[in-house]
Amino acid sequence: MNTNRLSETLRTSLNDQMTKEAHASQIYISYASWAASEGYDGIANFLFRHAQEERNHMIKFLEYIIERGAKVKVDAIPAPPADPVSVQDCFEKVFEQEIGNTESIYKIVKQSFDEADWATWHFLQWFVKEQTEEETLALNLLDKIKVAGGEKASGSALYSIDRDLAQEPDEAKLAEEKTAMNP
Ligand code: FEO
């Protein structure tokens, strides 16, 4: 009896996405290491925490594939890209990384819709919301550096950003969760 509830197309896409989340975790670890080596310990702490979130995302995909009776294939993770050249470059790379991930998840949402695989479609809605949060978080980082002067940000402005990020929450608050009474 076949107990696999995923089409091969969706299984492959979900498996590839699992590898992408692992890759994202490695990218955040590499940027965090770069930040630590530059003396930005707050930024490094923030990025290390985020690397852990990406690993949790990887596990979510892995568990879902198994739950649906399909087989997981653990693939090689590509090497992270080159180190950023500045704090602004680092935050821009984080933003681009998240946009790429959102697009990748949207493609699988579309596939699940086309196949009428509503279990997978429903599972992916968590990631759709998570990606909005991650993009907001990355945009907030870019805003901070812009206000501080971008590439021309002074040492003391970068020091403040670094100190703030050490305490930054892991999750961004989304517009849809804000109310007039609780902005
Ligand atoms: Fe797993 Fe940053 O998205």
Short mmCIF file of N, CA and C and ligand atoms in Angstrom, two decimals:
data_model
loop_
_atom_site.label_atom_id
_atom_site.label_comp_id
_atom_site.label_asym_id
_atom_site.label_seq_id
_atom_site.Cartn_x
_atom_site.Cartn_y
_atom_site.Cartn_z
N MET A 1 0.84 -1.20 0.00
CA MET A 1 0.00 0.00 0.00
C MET A 1 0.88 1.25 0.00
N ASN A 2 0.55 2.18 -0.87
CA ASN A 2 1.33 3.42 -0.94
C ASN A 2 0.83 4.41 0.11
N THR A 3 1.70 4.75 1.06
CA THR A 3 1.27 5.69 2.12
C THR A 3 1.84 7.09 1.90
N ASN A 4 2.52 7.26 0.75
CA ASN A 4 3.10 8.58 0.44
C ASN A 4 1.99 9.53 -0.02
N ARG A 5 1.84 10.66 0.68
CA ARG A 5 0.76 11.59 0.36
C ARG A 5 1.28 12.83 -0.40
N LEU A 6 2.54 12.78 -0.84
CA LEU A 6 3.09 13.92 -1.59
C LEU A 6 3.39 13.49 -3.02
N SER A 7 3.08 14.36 -3.99
CA SER A 7 3.48 14.07 -5.37
C SER A 7 5.00 14.18 -5.42
N GLU A 8 5.61 13.59 -6.44
CA GLU A 8 7.08 13.66 -6.54
C GLU A 8 7.52 15.11 -6.77
N THR A 9 6.70 15.86 -7.52
CA THR A 9 7.06 17.29 -7.76
C THR A 9 7.12 18.05 -6.45
N LEU A 10 6.08 17.88 -5.63
CA LEU A 10 6.05 18.62 -4.36
C LEU A 10 7.10 18.10 -3.38
N ARG A 11 7.30 16.79 -3.38
CA ARG A 11 8.32 16.24 -2.48
C ARG A 11 9.68 16.84 -2.82
N THR A 12 9.99 16.91 -4.11
CA THR A 12 11.28 17.47 -4.54
C THR A 12 11.38 18.95 -4.16
N SER A 13 10.30 19.70 -4.41
CA SER A 13 10.33 21.14 -4.08
C SER A 13 10.50 21.36 -2.58
N LEU A 14 9.77 20.58 -1.78
CA LEU A 14 9.86 20.74 -0.32
C LEU A 14 11.25 20.33 0.17
N ASN A 15 11.79 19.28 -0.45
CA ASN A 15 13.14 18.83 -0.07
C ASN A 15 14.18 19.91 -0.44
N ASP A 16 14.02 20.48 -1.64
CA ASP A 16 14.95 21.54 -2.06
C ASP A 16 14.85 22.75 -1.12
N GLN A 17 13.61 23.05 -0.71
CA GLN A 17 13.43 24.18 0.20
C GLN A 17 14.08 23.89 1.56
N MET A 18 14.00 22.64 1.98
CA MET A 18 14.67 22.23 3.23
C MET A 18 16.17 22.54 3.12
N THR A 19 16.77 22.21 1.98
CA THR A 19 18.20 22.47 1.77
C THR A 19 18.47 23.99 1.73
N LYS A 20 17.52 24.74 1.13
CA LYS A 20 17.70 26.21 1.07
C LYS A 20 17.71 26.81 2.47
N GLU A 21 16.85 26.28 3.34
CA GLU A 21 16.80 26.81 4.72
C GLU A 21 18.12 26.48 5.44
N ALA A 22 18.67 25.30 5.16
CA ALA A 22 19.96 24.94 5.75
C ALA A 22 21.05 25.87 5.22
N HIS A 23 20.95 26.17 3.91
CA HIS A 23 21.91 27.09 3.29
C HIS A 23 21.79 28.48 3.92
N ALA A 24 20.53 28.91 4.14
CA ALA A 24 20.31 30.23 4.76
C ALA A 24 20.96 30.26 6.14
N SER A 25 20.85 29.18 6.88
CA SER A 25 21.45 29.11 8.21
C SER A 25 22.97 29.28 8.10
N GLN A 26 23.57 28.61 7.13
CA GLN A 26 25.02 28.73 6.93
C GLN A 26 25.41 30.17 6.54
N ILE A 27 24.56 30.80 5.71
CA ILE A 27 24.85 32.17 5.29
C ILE A 27 24.85 33.10 6.51
N TYR A 28 23.82 32.94 7.36
CA TYR A 28 23.76 33.79 8.56
C TYR A 28 24.95 33.52 9.48
N ILE A 29 25.35 32.26 9.59
CA ILE A 29 26.52 31.94 10.42
C ILE A 29 27.77 32.62 9.84
N SER A 30 27.89 32.60 8.52
CA SER A 30 29.10 33.19 7.92
C SER A 30 29.09 34.72 8.08
N TYR A 31 27.91 35.36 7.92
CA TYR A 31 27.86 36.82 8.12
C TYR A 31 28.10 37.17 9.60
N ALA A 32 27.57 36.33 10.49
CA ALA A 32 27.77 36.56 11.93
C ALA A 32 29.25 36.46 12.26
N SER A 33 29.92 35.50 11.67
CA SER A 33 31.36 35.33 11.93
C SER A 33 32.13 36.54 11.40
N TRP A 34 31.69 37.02 10.23
CA TRP A 34 32.34 38.22 9.68
C TRP A 34 32.14 39.40 10.65
N ALA A 35 30.88 39.59 11.12
CA ALA A 35 30.59 40.71 12.03
C ALA A 35 31.43 40.60 13.30
N ALA A 36 31.54 39.39 13.83
CA ALA A 36 32.34 39.20 15.06
C ALA A 36 33.80 39.55 14.81
N SER A 37 34.30 39.17 13.63
CA SER A 37 35.72 39.45 13.35
C SER A 37 35.96 40.94 13.14
N GLU A 38 34.90 41.68 12.78
CA GLU A 38 35.02 43.13 12.60
C GLU A 38 34.78 43.88 13.92
N GLY A 39 34.44 43.15 14.97
CA GLY A 39 34.22 43.79 16.28
C GLY A 39 32.77 44.15 16.55
N TYR A 40 31.86 43.77 15.65
CA TYR A 40 30.43 44.07 15.85
C TYR A 40 29.76 42.88 16.56
N ASP A 41 29.94 42.82 17.84
CA ASP A 41 29.45 41.65 18.57
C ASP A 41 27.93 41.60 18.68
N GLY A 42 27.28 42.77 18.72
CA GLY A 42 25.82 42.82 18.78
C GLY A 42 25.20 42.31 17.49
N ILE A 43 25.76 42.77 16.36
CA ILE A 43 25.27 42.32 15.05
C ILE A 43 25.52 40.81 14.91
N ALA A 44 26.69 40.38 15.36
CA ALA A 44 27.03 38.95 15.29
C ALA A 44 26.02 38.14 16.10
N ASN A 45 25.71 38.61 17.29
CA ASN A 45 24.76 37.90 18.16
C ASN A 45 23.40 37.78 17.48
N PHE A 46 22.95 38.89 16.89
CA PHE A 46 21.67 38.91 16.18
C PHE A 46 21.68 37.89 15.03
N LEU A 47 22.77 37.88 14.25
CA LEU A 47 22.84 36.99 13.09
C LEU A 47 22.99 35.52 13.51
N PHE A 48 23.72 35.28 14.58
CA PHE A 48 23.82 33.89 15.08
C PHE A 48 22.45 33.39 15.52
N ARG A 49 21.68 34.25 16.20
CA ARG A 49 20.33 33.83 16.63
C ARG A 49 19.47 33.53 15.41
N HIS A 50 19.65 34.37 14.39
CA HIS A 50 18.84 34.15 13.19
C HIS A 50 19.22 32.85 12.47
N ALA A 51 20.49 32.52 12.52
CA ALA A 51 20.95 31.26 11.90
C ALA A 51 20.20 30.09 12.54
N GLN A 52 19.96 30.18 13.83
CA GLN A 52 19.25 29.11 14.53
C GLN A 52 17.80 29.03 14.05
N GLU A 53 17.20 30.21 13.80
CA GLU A 53 15.82 30.22 13.27
C GLU A 53 15.76 29.49 11.93
N GLU A 54 16.75 29.77 11.09
CA GLU A 54 16.76 29.12 9.76
C GLU A 54 16.89 27.61 9.89
N ARG A 55 17.67 27.19 10.87
CA ARG A 55 17.80 25.75 11.10
C ARG A 55 16.46 25.16 11.53
N ASN A 56 15.73 25.91 12.36
CA ASN A 56 14.39 25.45 12.75
C ASN A 56 13.48 25.33 11.53
N HIS A 57 13.61 26.27 10.58
CA HIS A 57 12.80 26.20 9.37
C HIS A 57 13.13 24.92 8.59
N MET A 58 14.43 24.64 8.52
CA MET A 58 14.87 23.42 7.82
C MET A 58 14.18 22.19 8.44
N ILE A 59 14.20 22.13 9.76
CA ILE A 59 13.61 20.98 10.46
C ILE A 59 12.10 20.90 10.21
N LYS A 60 11.44 22.07 10.14
CA LYS A 60 9.99 22.08 9.87
C LYS A 60 9.70 21.39 8.53
N PHE A 61 10.48 21.73 7.50
CA PHE A 61 10.28 21.08 6.19
C PHE A 61 10.55 19.58 6.28
N LEU A 62 11.64 19.25 6.95
CA LEU A 62 12.02 17.84 7.08
C LEU A 62 10.88 17.05 7.75
N GLU A 63 10.38 17.58 8.85
CA GLU A 63 9.33 16.86 9.58
C GLU A 63 8.05 16.73 8.76
N TYR A 64 7.76 17.78 8.00
CA TYR A 64 6.53 17.74 7.20
C TYR A 64 6.61 16.64 6.12
N ILE A 65 7.77 16.57 5.44
CA ILE A 65 7.93 15.55 4.39
C ILE A 65 7.74 14.16 5.00
N ILE A 66 8.35 13.94 6.16
CA ILE A 66 8.23 12.63 6.82
C ILE A 66 6.79 12.36 7.24
N GLU A 67 6.15 13.38 7.83
CA GLU A 67 4.75 13.23 8.27
C GLU A 67 3.83 12.83 7.13
N ARG A 68 4.13 13.29 5.93
CA ARG A 68 3.28 12.98 4.78
C ARG A 68 3.64 11.65 4.14
N GLY A 69 4.50 10.91 4.79
CA GLY A 69 4.83 9.56 4.31
C GLY A 69 5.85 9.53 3.20
N ALA A 70 6.53 10.64 2.93
CA ALA A 70 7.52 10.68 1.85
C ALA A 70 8.93 10.61 2.44
N LYS A 71 9.90 10.46 1.56
CA LYS A 71 11.27 10.26 2.03
C LYS A 71 12.07 11.55 1.90
N VAL A 72 12.82 11.86 2.95
CA VAL A 72 13.71 13.04 2.92
C VAL A 72 15.05 12.63 2.35
N LYS A 73 15.62 13.52 1.51
CA LYS A 73 16.98 13.29 1.02
C LYS A 73 17.84 14.45 1.53
N VAL A 74 18.81 14.14 2.36
CA VAL A 74 19.68 15.20 2.89
C VAL A 74 20.78 15.45 1.87
N ASP A 75 20.74 16.67 1.27
CA ASP A 75 21.69 17.02 0.22
C ASP A 75 22.82 17.87 0.78
N ALA A 76 23.85 18.05 -0.05
CA ALA A 76 24.97 18.93 0.31
C ALA A 76 24.47 20.38 0.37
N ILE A 77 25.05 21.15 1.26
CA ILE A 77 24.69 22.57 1.37
C ILE A 77 25.78 23.38 0.65
N PRO A 78 25.37 24.26 -0.29
CA PRO A 78 26.40 25.05 -0.97
C PRO A 78 27.13 25.97 0.01
N ALA A 79 28.33 26.38 -0.36
CA ALA A 79 29.09 27.30 0.51
C ALA A 79 28.40 28.66 0.53
N PRO A 80 28.48 29.39 1.63
CA PRO A 80 27.90 30.74 1.66
C PRO A 80 28.66 31.67 0.70
N PRO A 81 28.04 32.78 0.29
CA PRO A 81 28.74 33.72 -0.59
C PRO A 81 29.87 34.44 0.15
N ALA A 82 30.56 35.32 -0.59
CA ALA A 82 31.69 36.06 0.00
C ALA A 82 31.22 36.92 1.18
N ASP A 83 32.13 37.23 2.07
CA ASP A 83 31.82 38.10 3.21
C ASP A 83 31.33 39.46 2.75
N PRO A 84 30.48 40.11 3.55
CA PRO A 84 30.10 41.49 3.23
C PRO A 84 31.34 42.40 3.34
N VAL A 85 31.23 43.58 2.72
CA VAL A 85 32.38 44.50 2.79
C VAL A 85 32.11 45.62 3.80
N SER A 86 30.87 45.73 4.26
CA SER A 86 30.53 46.78 5.23
C SER A 86 29.23 46.36 5.92
N VAL A 87 28.86 47.09 6.97
CA VAL A 87 27.60 46.78 7.67
C VAL A 87 26.43 46.97 6.72
N GLN A 88 26.47 48.05 5.93
CA GLN A 88 25.37 48.28 4.97
C GLN A 88 25.28 47.11 3.99
N ASP A 89 26.42 46.70 3.46
CA ASP A 89 26.46 45.58 2.51
C ASP A 89 25.91 44.31 3.17
N CYS A 90 26.24 44.12 4.43
CA CYS A 90 25.76 42.94 5.17
C CYS A 90 24.23 42.95 5.24
N PHE A 91 23.66 44.10 5.61
CA PHE A 91 22.20 44.18 5.75
C PHE A 91 21.50 44.07 4.39
N GLU A 92 22.15 44.62 3.34
CA GLU A 92 21.57 44.49 1.99
C GLU A 92 21.56 43.01 1.57
N LYS A 93 22.64 42.32 1.87
CA LYS A 93 22.72 40.89 1.52
C LYS A 93 21.66 40.09 2.29
N VAL A 94 21.43 40.45 3.54
CA VAL A 94 20.41 39.77 4.35
C VAL A 94 19.04 39.98 3.70
N PHE A 95 18.77 41.21 3.29
CA PHE A 95 17.48 41.53 2.66
C PHE A 95 17.31 40.73 1.37
N GLU A 96 18.35 40.73 0.51
CA GLU A 96 18.26 39.98 -0.76
C GLU A 96 18.05 38.49 -0.50
N GLN A 97 18.73 37.99 0.50
CA GLN A 97 18.58 36.57 0.85
C GLN A 97 17.12 36.25 1.19
N GLU A 98 16.51 37.13 1.98
CA GLU A 98 15.13 36.88 2.40
C GLU A 98 14.15 37.01 1.23
N ILE A 99 14.40 37.97 0.33
CA ILE A 99 13.52 38.12 -0.85
C ILE A 99 13.59 36.84 -1.69
N GLY A 100 14.81 36.35 -1.90
CA GLY A 100 15.00 35.12 -2.68
C GLY A 100 14.25 33.96 -2.04
N ASN A 101 14.30 33.90 -0.72
CA ASN A 101 13.63 32.80 -0.03
C ASN A 101 12.11 32.92 -0.15
N THR A 102 11.62 34.14 -0.05
CA THR A 102 10.17 34.35 -0.21
C THR A 102 9.72 33.86 -1.58
N GLU A 103 10.49 34.25 -2.62
CA GLU A 103 10.10 33.86 -3.99
C GLU A 103 10.09 32.33 -4.14
N SER A 104 11.05 31.70 -3.52
CA SER A 104 11.15 30.25 -3.59
C SER A 104 9.93 29.60 -2.90
N ILE A 105 9.54 30.13 -1.76
CA ILE A 105 8.37 29.58 -1.05
C ILE A 105 7.08 29.83 -1.84
N TYR A 106 6.97 31.01 -2.43
CA TYR A 106 5.77 31.32 -3.22
C TYR A 106 5.59 30.31 -4.36
N LYS A 107 6.72 29.89 -4.96
CA LYS A 107 6.64 28.92 -6.08
C LYS A 107 6.03 27.61 -5.59
N ILE A 108 6.40 27.18 -4.39
CA ILE A 108 5.86 25.91 -3.87
C ILE A 108 4.39 26.10 -3.47
N VAL A 109 4.04 27.27 -2.97
CA VAL A 109 2.63 27.55 -2.65
C VAL A 109 1.80 27.40 -3.93
N LYS A 110 2.33 27.95 -5.02
CA LYS A 110 1.62 27.89 -6.31
C LYS A 110 1.49 26.43 -6.77
N GLN A 111 2.57 25.67 -6.63
CA GLN A 111 2.53 24.24 -7.02
C GLN A 111 1.46 23.49 -6.22
N SER A 112 1.44 23.75 -4.90
CA SER A 112 0.47 23.04 -4.05
C SER A 112 -0.95 23.44 -4.44
N PHE A 113 -1.12 24.70 -4.80
CA PHE A 113 -2.44 25.17 -5.24
C PHE A 113 -2.84 24.47 -6.54
N ASP A 114 -1.91 24.43 -7.49
CA ASP A 114 -2.20 23.80 -8.79
C ASP A 114 -2.54 22.32 -8.65
N GLU A 115 -1.89 21.66 -7.67
CA GLU A 115 -2.15 20.23 -7.44
C GLU A 115 -3.34 19.99 -6.51
N ALA A 116 -3.90 21.08 -5.98
CA ALA A 116 -4.96 20.98 -4.97
C ALA A 116 -4.51 20.12 -3.77
N ASP A 117 -3.24 20.27 -3.42
CA ASP A 117 -2.72 19.59 -2.22
C ASP A 117 -2.91 20.59 -1.07
N TRP A 118 -4.09 20.56 -0.48
CA TRP A 118 -4.44 21.60 0.51
C TRP A 118 -3.69 21.45 1.82
N ALA A 119 -3.26 20.21 2.14
CA ALA A 119 -2.45 20.02 3.36
C ALA A 119 -1.13 20.77 3.22
N THR A 120 -0.50 20.62 2.05
CA THR A 120 0.78 21.31 1.83
C THR A 120 0.56 22.81 1.72
N TRP A 121 -0.50 23.19 1.04
CA TRP A 121 -0.82 24.62 0.93
C TRP A 121 -0.97 25.22 2.34
N HIS A 122 -1.69 24.52 3.19
CA HIS A 122 -1.92 24.99 4.56
C HIS A 122 -0.62 25.04 5.35
N PHE A 123 0.20 23.99 5.21
CA PHE A 123 1.50 23.96 5.89
C PHE A 123 2.34 25.17 5.50
N LEU A 124 2.31 25.53 4.21
CA LEU A 124 3.16 26.61 3.72
C LEU A 124 2.70 28.00 4.17
N GLN A 125 1.45 28.11 4.60
CA GLN A 125 0.96 29.44 5.02
C GLN A 125 1.77 29.98 6.20
N TRP A 126 2.25 29.08 7.06
CA TRP A 126 3.10 29.51 8.18
C TRP A 126 4.34 30.22 7.64
N PHE A 127 4.90 29.66 6.55
CA PHE A 127 6.11 30.24 5.95
C PHE A 127 5.82 31.55 5.22
N VAL A 128 4.63 31.64 4.64
CA VAL A 128 4.26 32.90 3.96
C VAL A 128 4.28 34.03 4.99
N LYS A 129 3.70 33.77 6.16
CA LYS A 129 3.66 34.78 7.22
C LYS A 129 5.08 35.03 7.76
N GLU A 130 5.80 33.96 7.95
CA GLU A 130 7.17 34.08 8.48
C GLU A 130 8.04 34.93 7.55
N GLN A 131 7.87 34.75 6.23
CA GLN A 131 8.68 35.52 5.29
C GLN A 131 8.34 37.00 5.33
N THR A 132 7.06 37.33 5.56
CA THR A 132 6.70 38.75 5.69
C THR A 132 7.46 39.32 6.89
N GLU A 133 7.50 38.53 7.96
CA GLU A 133 8.19 38.95 9.17
C GLU A 133 9.69 39.11 8.92
N GLU A 134 10.27 38.16 8.21
CA GLU A 134 11.71 38.19 7.96
C GLU A 134 12.08 39.36 7.05
N GLU A 135 11.22 39.64 6.06
CA GLU A 135 11.50 40.79 5.19
C GLU A 135 11.40 42.09 5.99
N THR A 136 10.41 42.16 6.89
CA THR A 136 10.25 43.36 7.72
C THR A 136 11.49 43.55 8.59
N LEU A 137 11.95 42.46 9.15
CA LEU A 137 13.14 42.50 10.00
C LEU A 137 14.34 43.02 9.21
N ALA A 138 14.51 42.49 7.99
CA ALA A 138 15.64 42.90 7.15
C ALA A 138 15.50 44.36 6.73
N LEU A 139 14.27 44.78 6.41
CA LEU A 139 14.04 46.18 6.04
C LEU A 139 14.34 47.11 7.22
N ASN A 140 13.95 46.67 8.43
CA ASN A 140 14.25 47.47 9.62
C ASN A 140 15.76 47.66 9.80
N LEU A 141 16.51 46.62 9.48
CA LEU A 141 17.97 46.72 9.59
C LEU A 141 18.50 47.76 8.60
N LEU A 142 17.96 47.68 7.36
CA LEU A 142 18.40 48.62 6.33
C LEU A 142 18.04 50.05 6.70
N ASP A 143 16.85 50.23 7.29
CA ASP A 143 16.42 51.56 7.72
C ASP A 143 17.37 52.12 8.78
N LYS A 144 17.75 51.26 9.70
CA LYS A 144 18.66 51.68 10.78
C LYS A 144 19.97 52.21 10.21
N ILE A 145 20.52 51.47 9.26
CA ILE A 145 21.82 51.86 8.72
C ILE A 145 21.68 53.12 7.85
N LYS A 146 20.51 53.25 7.18
CA LYS A 146 20.27 54.44 6.37
C LYS A 146 20.25 55.69 7.25
N VAL A 147 19.50 55.59 8.37
CA VAL A 147 19.40 56.71 9.31
C VAL A 147 20.79 57.04 9.88
N ALA A 148 21.60 56.01 10.07
CA ALA A 148 22.94 56.22 10.65
C ALA A 148 23.92 56.81 9.63
N GLY A 149 23.51 56.87 8.34
CA GLY A 149 24.39 57.47 7.33
C GLY A 149 24.87 56.49 6.27
N GLY A 150 24.32 55.29 6.24
CA GLY A 150 24.67 54.31 5.21
C GLY A 150 26.15 54.00 5.23
N GLU A 151 26.78 54.00 4.04
CA GLU A 151 28.22 53.68 3.96
C GLU A 151 29.05 54.73 4.71
N LYS A 152 28.46 55.92 4.90
CA LYS A 152 29.22 56.98 5.58
C LYS A 152 28.93 57.02 7.09
N ALA A 153 28.23 56.01 7.58
CA ALA A 153 27.88 56.00 9.01
C ALA A 153 29.15 56.13 9.87
N SER A 154 29.06 56.96 10.90
CA SER A 154 30.23 57.17 11.76
C SER A 154 30.44 55.96 12.66
N GLY A 155 31.63 55.90 13.25
CA GLY A 155 31.93 54.83 14.19
C GLY A 155 30.96 54.80 15.36
N SER A 156 30.55 55.99 15.84
CA SER A 156 29.66 55.99 17.02
C SER A 156 28.24 55.55 16.62
N ALA A 157 27.82 55.88 15.36
CA ALA A 157 26.49 55.43 14.90
C ALA A 157 26.49 53.90 14.77
N LEU A 158 27.56 53.36 14.21
CA LEU A 158 27.66 51.89 14.07
C LEU A 158 27.73 51.22 15.44
N TYR A 159 28.38 51.90 16.37
CA TYR A 159 28.45 51.36 17.74
C TYR A 159 27.05 51.25 18.34
N SER A 160 26.21 52.30 18.12
CA SER A 160 24.84 52.28 18.66
C SER A 160 24.02 51.16 18.03
N ILE A 161 24.14 51.01 16.69
CA ILE A 161 23.40 49.95 15.99
C ILE A 161 23.82 48.59 16.55
N ASP A 162 25.11 48.43 16.72
CA ASP A 162 25.64 47.16 17.22
C ASP A 162 25.09 46.86 18.61
N ARG A 163 25.05 47.87 19.46
CA ARG A 163 24.57 47.69 20.83
C ARG A 163 23.07 47.35 20.81
N ASP A 164 22.30 48.08 19.97
CA ASP A 164 20.85 47.85 19.89
C ASP A 164 20.53 46.44 19.41
N LEU A 165 21.29 45.98 18.40
CA LEU A 165 20.97 44.67 17.80
C LEU A 165 21.23 43.52 18.76
N ALA A 166 22.09 43.74 19.74
CA ALA A 166 22.33 42.67 20.72
C ALA A 166 21.04 42.36 21.48
N GLN A 167 20.15 43.41 21.58
CA GLN A 167 18.91 43.21 22.34
C GLN A 167 17.66 43.11 21.45
N GLU A 168 17.86 43.23 20.15
CA GLU A 168 16.72 43.20 19.21
C GLU A 168 15.97 41.87 19.33
N PRO A 169 14.60 41.90 19.38
CA PRO A 169 13.88 40.63 19.41
C PRO A 169 14.09 39.87 18.09
N ASP A 170 13.93 38.55 18.14
CA ASP A 170 14.14 37.73 16.95
C ASP A 170 13.02 37.91 15.92
N GLU A 171 11.83 38.33 16.42
CA GLU A 171 10.68 38.44 15.51
C GLU A 171 10.31 39.92 15.33
N ALA A 172 9.96 40.28 14.09
CA ALA A 172 9.48 41.63 13.85
C ALA A 172 7.97 41.65 14.06
N LYS A 173 7.45 42.78 14.53
CA LYS A 173 6.00 42.87 14.70
C LYS A 173 5.37 43.27 13.36
N LEU A 174 4.41 42.50 12.92
CA LEU A 174 3.81 42.76 11.61
C LEU A 174 2.67 43.76 11.71
N ALA A 175 2.49 44.49 10.60
CA ALA A 175 1.43 45.51 10.57
C ALA A 175 0.07 44.89 10.90
N GLU A 176 -0.19 43.68 10.36
CA GLU A 176 -1.52 43.09 10.58
C GLU A 176 -1.78 42.70 12.03
N GLU A 177 -0.70 42.64 12.83
CA GLU A 177 -0.88 42.29 14.25
C GLU A 177 -1.01 43.52 15.14
N LYS A 178 -0.82 44.71 14.54
CA LYS A 178 -0.90 45.93 15.33
C LYS A 178 -2.33 46.42 15.37
N THR A 179 -2.70 47.03 16.48
CA THR A 179 -4.02 47.64 16.57
C THR A 179 -3.85 49.07 17.05
N ALA A 180 -4.94 49.84 16.99
CA ALA A 180 -4.87 51.23 17.44
C ALA A 180 -4.52 51.28 18.92
N MET A 181 -5.03 50.28 19.69
CA MET A 181 -4.77 50.26 21.13
C MET A 181 -3.40 49.68 21.47
N ASN A 182 -2.88 48.88 20.54
CA ASN A 182 -1.61 48.21 20.80
C ASN A 182 -0.71 48.33 19.57
N PRO A 183 -0.23 49.56 19.32
CA PRO A 183 0.46 49.81 18.05
C PRO A 183 1.83 49.11 17.95
FE1 FEO B 1 13.75 30.63 6.58
FE2 FEO B 1 14.84 33.63 6.53
O1 FEO B 1 13.69 32.33 5.98
#
